[in-house]
Short mmCIF file of C-alpha atoms and ligand atoms in Angstrom, two decimals:
data_model
loop_
_atom_site.label_atom_id
_atom_site.label_comp_id
_atom_site.label_asym_id
_atom_site.label_seq_id
_atom_site.Cartn_x
_atom_site.Cartn_y
_atom_site.Cartn_z
CA MET H 619 18.76 139.79 163.03
CA GLN H 620 18.09 141.85 166.16
CA TYR H 621 19.28 145.48 166.24
CA LYS H 622 21.97 145.01 168.90
CA GLU H 623 23.26 141.88 167.23
CA LEU H 624 23.64 143.78 163.97
CA VAL H 625 25.49 146.67 165.69
CA ASN H 626 27.91 144.21 167.29
CA LEU H 627 28.49 142.34 164.03
CA LEU H 628 29.17 145.54 162.06
CA ASN H 629 31.49 146.78 164.81
CA LEU H 630 33.44 143.54 164.59
CA TYR H 631 33.68 143.90 160.79
CA SER H 632 34.78 147.56 161.17
CA ARG H 633 37.48 146.70 163.66
CA LYS H 634 38.89 144.01 161.39
CA TYR H 635 38.70 146.32 158.35
CA TYR H 636 39.96 149.63 159.77
CA THR H 637 42.20 148.60 162.65
CA GLU H 638 43.62 145.32 161.46
CA ASP H 639 43.36 145.84 157.66
CA ASP H 640 42.00 142.31 157.65
CA PRO H 641 38.36 142.30 156.43
CA LEU H 642 36.11 139.38 157.26
CA VAL H 643 33.49 140.14 154.58
CA SER H 644 33.28 141.92 151.23
CA ASP H 645 32.41 145.64 151.11
CA ALA H 646 29.15 144.74 149.36
CA GLU H 647 28.13 142.49 152.26
CA TYR H 648 29.17 145.14 154.81
CA ASP H 649 27.15 147.79 152.93
CA ARG H 650 24.12 145.49 152.75
CA LEU H 651 24.12 144.97 156.53
CA TYR H 652 24.91 148.66 157.20
CA ASN H 653 21.92 149.72 155.07
CA GLU H 654 19.73 147.27 156.98
CA LEU H 655 20.89 148.97 160.20
CA VAL H 656 20.06 152.40 158.73
CA ARG H 657 16.59 151.10 157.83
CA MET H 658 16.00 149.90 161.43
CA GLU H 659 17.21 153.22 162.87
CA THR H 660 15.07 155.25 160.46
CA GLU H 661 11.97 153.22 161.31
CA ASP H 662 12.53 153.61 165.05
CA PRO H 663 15.12 156.27 166.03
CA SER H 664 14.64 155.41 169.72
CA VAL H 665 16.75 152.25 169.21
CA ILE H 666 19.86 154.16 168.07
CA SER H 667 22.79 153.10 170.21
CA PRO H 668 25.81 155.44 170.70
CA ASP H 669 28.13 152.67 169.52
CA SER H 670 26.22 152.19 166.27
CA PRO H 671 28.49 152.50 163.20
CA THR H 672 26.04 155.12 161.89
CA GLN H 673 27.13 157.38 164.77
CA ARG H 674 30.85 157.39 164.12
CA VAL H 675 33.58 157.54 161.50
CA GLY H 676 35.86 154.53 160.92
CA ASP H 677 37.32 152.97 164.04
CA ARG H 678 39.81 153.89 166.72
CA PRO H 679 43.38 153.26 165.56
CA VAL H 680 45.33 150.70 167.56
CA SER H 681 48.95 150.47 166.45
CA ASP H 682 52.51 151.25 167.46
CA LEU H 683 52.41 154.46 165.45
CA GLU H 684 52.11 157.81 167.29
CA SER H 685 48.55 159.11 167.70
CA VAL H 686 47.61 162.41 166.08
CA THR H 687 44.59 164.48 167.12
CA HIS H 688 43.11 166.14 164.05
CA GLU H 689 42.59 169.90 164.23
CA VAL H 690 39.42 169.52 162.17
CA LYS H 691 37.38 166.32 162.43
CA MET H 692 37.81 164.12 159.37
CA LEU H 693 34.46 162.90 158.12
CA SER H 694 33.14 160.04 156.04
CA LEU H 695 30.63 160.38 153.17
CA SER H 696 26.97 159.51 152.83
CA ASN H 697 26.09 157.16 149.98
CA ALA H 698 23.72 157.11 147.01
CA TYR H 699 23.15 153.84 145.20
CA ASN H 700 21.05 154.91 142.20
CA GLU H 701 20.09 157.85 139.98
CA GLU H 702 17.03 158.74 142.09
CA GLU H 703 19.05 158.96 145.31
CA LEU H 704 21.60 161.18 143.60
CA GLN H 705 18.87 163.41 142.17
CA HIS H 706 17.37 163.64 145.67
CA PHE H 707 20.76 164.77 147.07
CA ILE H 708 21.07 167.50 144.40
CA ASN H 709 17.49 168.69 144.98
CA THR H 710 18.00 168.82 148.75
CA CYS H 711 21.21 170.88 148.36
CA LEU H 712 19.45 173.32 146.00
CA LYS H 713 16.49 173.66 148.37
CA GLU H 714 18.48 174.07 151.57
CA ALA H 715 21.16 176.38 150.17
CA GLU H 716 18.39 178.49 148.53
CA ARG H 717 20.54 179.43 145.54
CA GLU H 718 21.81 178.27 142.17
CA LEU H 719 24.55 175.69 142.65
CA LYS H 720 27.23 174.02 140.61
CA PHE H 721 28.72 170.66 141.53
CA VAL H 722 32.09 168.98 141.20
CA VAL H 723 32.24 165.27 140.35
CA GLU H 724 35.35 163.27 141.31
CA PRO H 725 36.30 159.61 141.20
CA LYS H 726 36.11 158.04 144.65
CA ILE H 727 39.56 156.54 145.03
CA ASP H 728 39.54 153.25 146.94
CA GLY H 729 42.40 153.80 149.35
CA LEU H 730 42.66 155.48 152.72
CA ALA H 731 42.29 159.11 153.71
CA VAL H 732 45.25 161.12 154.92
CA VAL H 733 45.63 164.65 156.15
CA LEU H 734 48.89 166.39 155.21
CA THR H 735 50.19 169.44 157.06
CA TYR H 736 52.64 171.87 155.48
CA GLU H 737 54.41 174.56 157.47
CA ASN H 738 56.75 177.11 155.91
CA GLY H 739 56.31 175.21 152.66
CA VAL H 740 57.48 171.87 154.08
CA LEU H 741 55.53 168.66 154.70
CA VAL H 742 55.70 168.31 158.48
CA ARG H 743 53.02 165.71 159.12
CA ALA H 744 50.88 163.07 157.46
CA ALA H 745 48.18 161.35 159.49
CA THR H 746 45.56 158.72 158.74
CA ARG H 747 41.87 159.50 159.29
CA GLY H 748 41.45 156.92 162.05
CA ASP H 749 38.13 157.49 163.80
CA GLY H 750 37.97 161.03 162.45
CA VAL H 751 39.19 162.58 165.72
CA THR H 752 42.40 160.61 166.24
CA GLY H 753 44.59 159.20 163.49
CA GLU H 754 48.09 157.76 163.24
CA ASP H 755 51.29 159.56 162.34
CA VAL H 756 52.47 158.16 159.00
CA THR H 757 54.77 161.04 157.99
CA HIS H 758 57.75 158.71 157.52
CA ASN H 759 55.79 156.64 155.02
CA ALA H 760 54.04 159.52 153.22
CA ARG H 761 57.51 160.90 152.44
CA THR H 762 58.17 157.81 150.31
CA ILE H 763 55.28 158.64 147.93
CA LEU H 764 57.11 160.00 144.90
CA SER H 765 54.22 162.09 143.53
CA LEU H 766 53.68 163.91 146.84
CA PRO H 767 55.57 167.24 147.07
CA LEU H 768 57.72 167.37 150.20
CA SER H 769 58.04 171.14 149.80
CA ILE H 770 55.72 173.63 148.13
CA ASP H 771 55.88 177.26 147.08
CA TYR H 772 53.44 178.44 149.77
CA LYS H 773 54.64 179.56 153.18
CA GLU H 774 51.38 179.77 155.19
CA LYS H 775 50.26 176.71 157.10
CA LEU H 776 48.28 174.46 154.76
CA THR H 777 46.22 171.33 155.49
CA VAL H 778 45.62 169.10 152.49
CA ARG H 779 43.37 166.03 152.39
CA GLY H 780 43.81 163.15 149.99
CA GLU H 781 43.54 159.44 149.37
CA VAL H 782 46.60 157.19 149.43
CA TYR H 783 46.17 154.19 147.15
CA MET H 784 48.03 151.21 145.77
CA PRO H 785 48.15 151.35 141.94
CA VAL H 786 46.76 148.18 140.38
CA LYS H 787 50.09 147.32 138.71
CA ALA H 788 52.04 147.74 141.96
CA PHE H 789 49.44 145.58 143.73
CA GLU H 790 49.74 142.82 141.12
CA ARG H 791 53.56 142.97 141.21
CA LEU H 792 53.52 142.68 144.98
CA ASN H 793 51.19 139.70 144.91
CA ARG H 794 53.40 137.98 142.30
CA GLN H 795 56.39 138.50 144.61
CA GLN H 796 54.39 137.18 147.57
CA ALA H 797 53.40 134.07 145.57
CA GLU H 798 57.00 133.47 144.45
CA LYS H 799 58.13 133.60 148.07
CA GLY H 800 55.30 131.29 149.10
CA LEU H 801 53.79 134.06 151.24
CA LYS H 802 50.15 135.00 151.76
CA LEU H 803 48.52 137.19 149.10
CA PHE H 804 47.11 140.66 149.74
CA ALA H 805 43.30 140.78 149.73
CA ASN H 806 42.83 143.86 147.53
CA PRO H 807 44.61 147.15 146.72
CA ARG H 808 42.72 149.08 149.42
CA ASN H 809 43.78 146.84 152.28
CA CYS H 810 47.26 146.55 150.84
CA ALA H 811 47.53 150.38 150.78
CA ALA H 812 46.28 150.65 154.37
CA GLY H 813 48.72 148.04 155.65
CA THR H 814 51.57 149.57 153.66
CA LEU H 815 50.98 153.16 154.81
CA ARG H 816 50.87 151.98 158.42
CA GLN H 817 54.22 150.16 158.37
CA LEU H 818 56.73 151.12 161.04
CA ASP H 819 59.63 150.65 158.61
CA SER H 820 59.40 153.14 155.74
CA ARG H 821 61.81 151.05 153.59
CA ILE H 822 59.02 148.46 153.22
CA THR H 823 56.57 151.21 152.25
CA ALA H 824 59.01 152.76 149.76
CA ALA H 825 59.53 149.42 148.01
CA ARG H 826 55.79 148.85 147.51
CA GLY H 827 55.05 152.01 145.46
CA LEU H 828 52.06 153.79 147.04
CA ASP H 829 50.54 156.79 145.26
CA ILE H 830 48.12 159.60 146.18
CA PHE H 831 45.45 161.93 144.81
CA VAL H 832 44.56 165.01 146.84
CA TYR H 833 40.96 166.28 146.91
CA GLY H 834 40.68 169.03 149.52
CA VAL H 835 42.52 171.86 151.25
CA ASP H 836 41.88 174.31 154.08
CA PHE H 837 42.59 177.42 152.03
CA GLY H 838 40.89 180.77 152.56
CA GLY H 839 41.90 182.22 149.21
CA SER H 840 39.17 180.78 146.99
CA ARG H 841 35.37 180.65 147.05
CA PHE H 842 34.91 177.46 145.06
CA HIS H 843 36.05 173.87 145.54
CA HIS H 844 37.21 173.63 141.91
CA ASP H 845 39.47 176.68 142.52
CA ASP H 846 40.95 174.91 145.56
CA LEU H 847 41.77 171.94 143.32
CA GLU H 848 43.41 174.26 140.76
CA PHE H 849 45.42 175.87 143.56
CA LEU H 850 46.60 172.41 144.66
CA ARG H 851 47.43 171.44 141.08
CA LYS H 852 49.54 174.58 140.63
CA LEU H 853 51.44 173.80 143.83
CA GLY H 854 52.40 170.46 142.29
CA PHE H 855 49.95 168.10 144.04
CA PRO H 856 48.48 165.18 142.08
CA VAL H 857 44.82 166.04 141.45
CA ASN H 858 42.77 163.47 139.57
CA PRO H 859 42.37 164.43 135.88
CA LEU H 860 38.79 163.08 135.63
CA ILE H 861 37.46 165.72 138.05
CA LYS H 862 35.10 168.26 136.46
CA GLN H 863 32.67 170.98 137.42
CA CYS H 864 29.03 170.28 136.42
CA ALA H 865 26.22 172.81 136.00
CA ASP H 866 23.21 170.64 136.80
CA PHE H 867 21.97 167.14 137.52
CA SER H 868 22.12 165.95 133.90
CA GLU H 869 25.81 166.95 133.65
CA VAL H 870 26.50 165.34 137.04
CA TRP H 871 24.83 162.10 135.98
CA ALA H 872 26.61 162.04 132.60
CA LEU H 873 30.00 162.37 134.32
CA VAL H 874 29.14 159.78 136.97
CA GLU H 875 28.24 157.37 134.15
CA HIS H 876 31.38 158.25 132.21
CA ILE H 877 33.62 157.60 135.21
CA GLY H 878 31.79 154.29 135.73
CA SER H 879 32.39 153.34 132.09
CA VAL H 880 36.17 153.93 132.26
CA ARG H 881 36.49 152.43 135.73
CA ASN H 882 38.06 149.17 134.60
CA SER H 883 40.72 150.89 132.49
CA LEU H 884 42.05 153.12 135.30
CA GLU H 885 45.41 152.45 136.92
CA TYR H 886 43.81 152.59 140.36
CA ASP H 887 40.68 151.16 141.98
CA ILE H 888 37.66 153.39 142.50
CA ASP H 889 34.53 152.40 144.39
CA GLY H 890 32.35 155.30 143.35
CA ALA H 891 32.14 158.93 142.35
CA VAL H 892 32.01 161.79 144.85
CA ILE H 893 29.65 164.67 144.09
CA LYS H 894 30.38 167.93 145.94
CA VAL H 895 28.72 171.33 146.07
CA ASP H 896 31.21 173.69 144.43
CA SER H 897 30.49 176.89 146.40
CA LYS H 898 32.28 176.86 149.77
CA GLU H 899 29.77 179.41 151.12
CA ALA H 900 26.93 177.00 150.23
CA GLN H 901 28.91 174.14 151.83
CA ASP H 902 28.98 176.13 155.08
CA ILE H 903 25.23 176.74 154.89
CA LEU H 904 24.51 173.04 154.30
CA GLY H 905 26.83 171.96 157.16
CA VAL H 906 27.63 168.46 158.36
CA THR H 907 25.94 165.55 160.15
CA ILE H 908 27.58 163.59 162.97
CA LYS H 909 29.42 161.55 160.34
CA ALA H 910 29.48 163.24 156.93
CA PRO H 911 29.19 166.58 155.14
CA LYS H 912 25.70 167.38 153.84
CA TRP H 913 27.23 169.05 150.77
CA ALA H 914 28.81 165.89 149.36
CA ILE H 915 27.77 162.35 148.59
CA ALA H 916 29.43 159.17 147.36
CA TYR H 917 27.66 157.50 144.46
CA LYS H 918 28.58 153.81 144.77
CA TYR H 919 28.88 151.83 141.54
CA PRO H 920 27.51 148.30 141.67
CA SER H 921 30.12 146.19 143.42
CA GLN H 922 32.56 144.22 141.33
CA GLU H 923 33.31 141.97 144.28
CA ALA H 924 31.54 138.69 144.72
CA THR H 925 29.15 138.97 147.64
CA THR H 926 30.57 135.83 149.19
CA THR H 927 32.55 136.27 152.36
CA LEU H 928 36.30 136.56 152.37
CA LEU H 929 36.59 134.38 155.42
CA ASP H 930 38.56 131.64 153.77
CA VAL H 931 40.78 133.81 151.57
CA ASP H 932 44.45 133.56 152.43
CA PHE H 933 45.84 137.07 152.56
CA GLN H 934 47.78 139.53 154.62
CA VAL H 935 48.76 143.23 154.67
P1 NAD L 1041 33.93 155.63 152.45
O1 NAD L 1041 35.27 155.06 152.19
O2 NAD L 1041 32.78 154.98 151.77
O3 NAD L 1041 33.90 157.20 152.05
C1 NAD L 1041 34.63 158.21 152.70
C2 NAD L 1041 36.04 158.26 152.24
O4 NAD L 1041 36.12 158.39 150.85
C3 NAD L 1041 36.83 159.46 152.72
O5 NAD L 1041 37.26 159.30 154.05
C4 NAD L 1041 37.97 159.48 151.76
O6 NAD L 1041 38.99 158.68 152.30
C5 NAD L 1041 37.45 158.74 150.55
N1 NAD L 1041 37.55 159.45 149.27
C6 NAD L 1041 38.06 158.91 148.13
N2 NAD L 1041 38.03 159.79 147.13
C7 NAD L 1041 37.50 160.93 147.62
C8 NAD L 1041 37.21 162.19 147.05
N3 NAD L 1041 37.43 162.45 145.77
N4 NAD L 1041 36.66 163.13 147.85
C9 NAD L 1041 36.39 162.88 149.15
N5 NAD L 1041 36.64 161.68 149.76
C10 NAD L 1041 37.18 160.72 148.99
O7 NAD L 1041 33.62 155.72 153.93
P2 NAD L 1041 34.25 155.00 155.14
O8 NAD L 1041 33.40 155.43 156.28
O9 NAD L 1041 35.70 155.17 155.20
O10 NAD L 1041 34.05 153.48 154.84
C11 NAD L 1041 32.83 152.92 154.60
C12 NAD L 1041 33.05 151.87 153.56
O11 NAD L 1041 34.13 151.03 153.96
C13 NAD L 1041 31.83 151.01 153.46
O12 NAD L 1041 30.97 151.48 152.45
C14 NAD L 1041 32.40 149.65 153.20
O13 NAD L 1041 32.37 149.44 151.80
C15 NAD L 1041 33.82 149.73 153.68
N6 NAD L 1041 33.92 148.90 154.88
C16 NAD L 1041 34.08 147.59 154.66
C17 NAD L 1041 34.18 146.73 155.74
C18 NAD L 1041 34.39 145.26 155.47
O14 NAD L 1041 34.42 144.49 156.42
N7 NAD L 1041 34.53 144.86 154.22
C19 NAD L 1041 34.10 147.21 157.05
C20 NAD L 1041 33.94 148.57 157.24
C21 NAD L 1041 33.84 149.41 156.14
#
């Protein structure tokens, strides 16, 4: 396929996936084509088009929800697909930060990113990531998530990032109800979560049982990411219990493998593990690319989806 053709195809898939919650192909097929695009752009950077999906995060939101401009751009993550690529990421961080580093390994929850703003200890806004610059206001729906604290014992302004997801059991219950009513089935928990969080009527959202794990906070009081997570835990936020600090690559790899081995027994879908540099000072030194932080990477487990297209699957959000 020609470069431009591939850009256009991936942009179509992105629009259907992010804006309409209605994917045309499996994630594995999307990733295969995306990696082909990356290969073309690496071989000849002069071809890179500004509308290439490698040059932007997600897609522009188009809905009846209010738009929200993020104070800090919300980024995506770069990917590693095998042990060597993960080792290369760790080595590059160690070399560029020029210091000893620890890492934090977290399950990569397969849902959608939200940014939560607390003022005077009260949740005042929840917004989707959108294209990283502009998201949608989903405060009314976030308030229905029972595990999310609506007020916290911290009065300064706080911005918390997390992943809203549809628990597997809630997803299966919903699809049973859809089938009983003779309605279309939901494609997968991720798209079901995205469609549910973006409902205009929060009664529909409340009935479907979304949940959340938080994984980041703009907090000046700690020097390490794992301390940020502890701070969030103490404030009452749901932080994933599988998250651990790791001293070196062998510990990172052991935990990545462990998370992969328990993947099928979890109550939520994950599509990878996220590996982050623990020191926030080192994170600042490493910086970000146009699309993703250089201090974190998503290790993608081999896909459990069939690589066939979803074109003829009957589903809705
Ligand atoms: P991504 O979902 O691969 O990774 C970034 C996201 O990971 C973050 O925005 C955050 O929401 C999430 N995340 C979950 N747990 C996290 C944690 N512990 N720490 C930090 N972040 C965490 O990136 P993306 O750019 O949103 O989407 C790209 C992926 O979406 C592709 O790899 C593809 O699989 C899928 N996609 C599929 C289609 C399709 O048509 N099927 C189209 C577009 C994209």
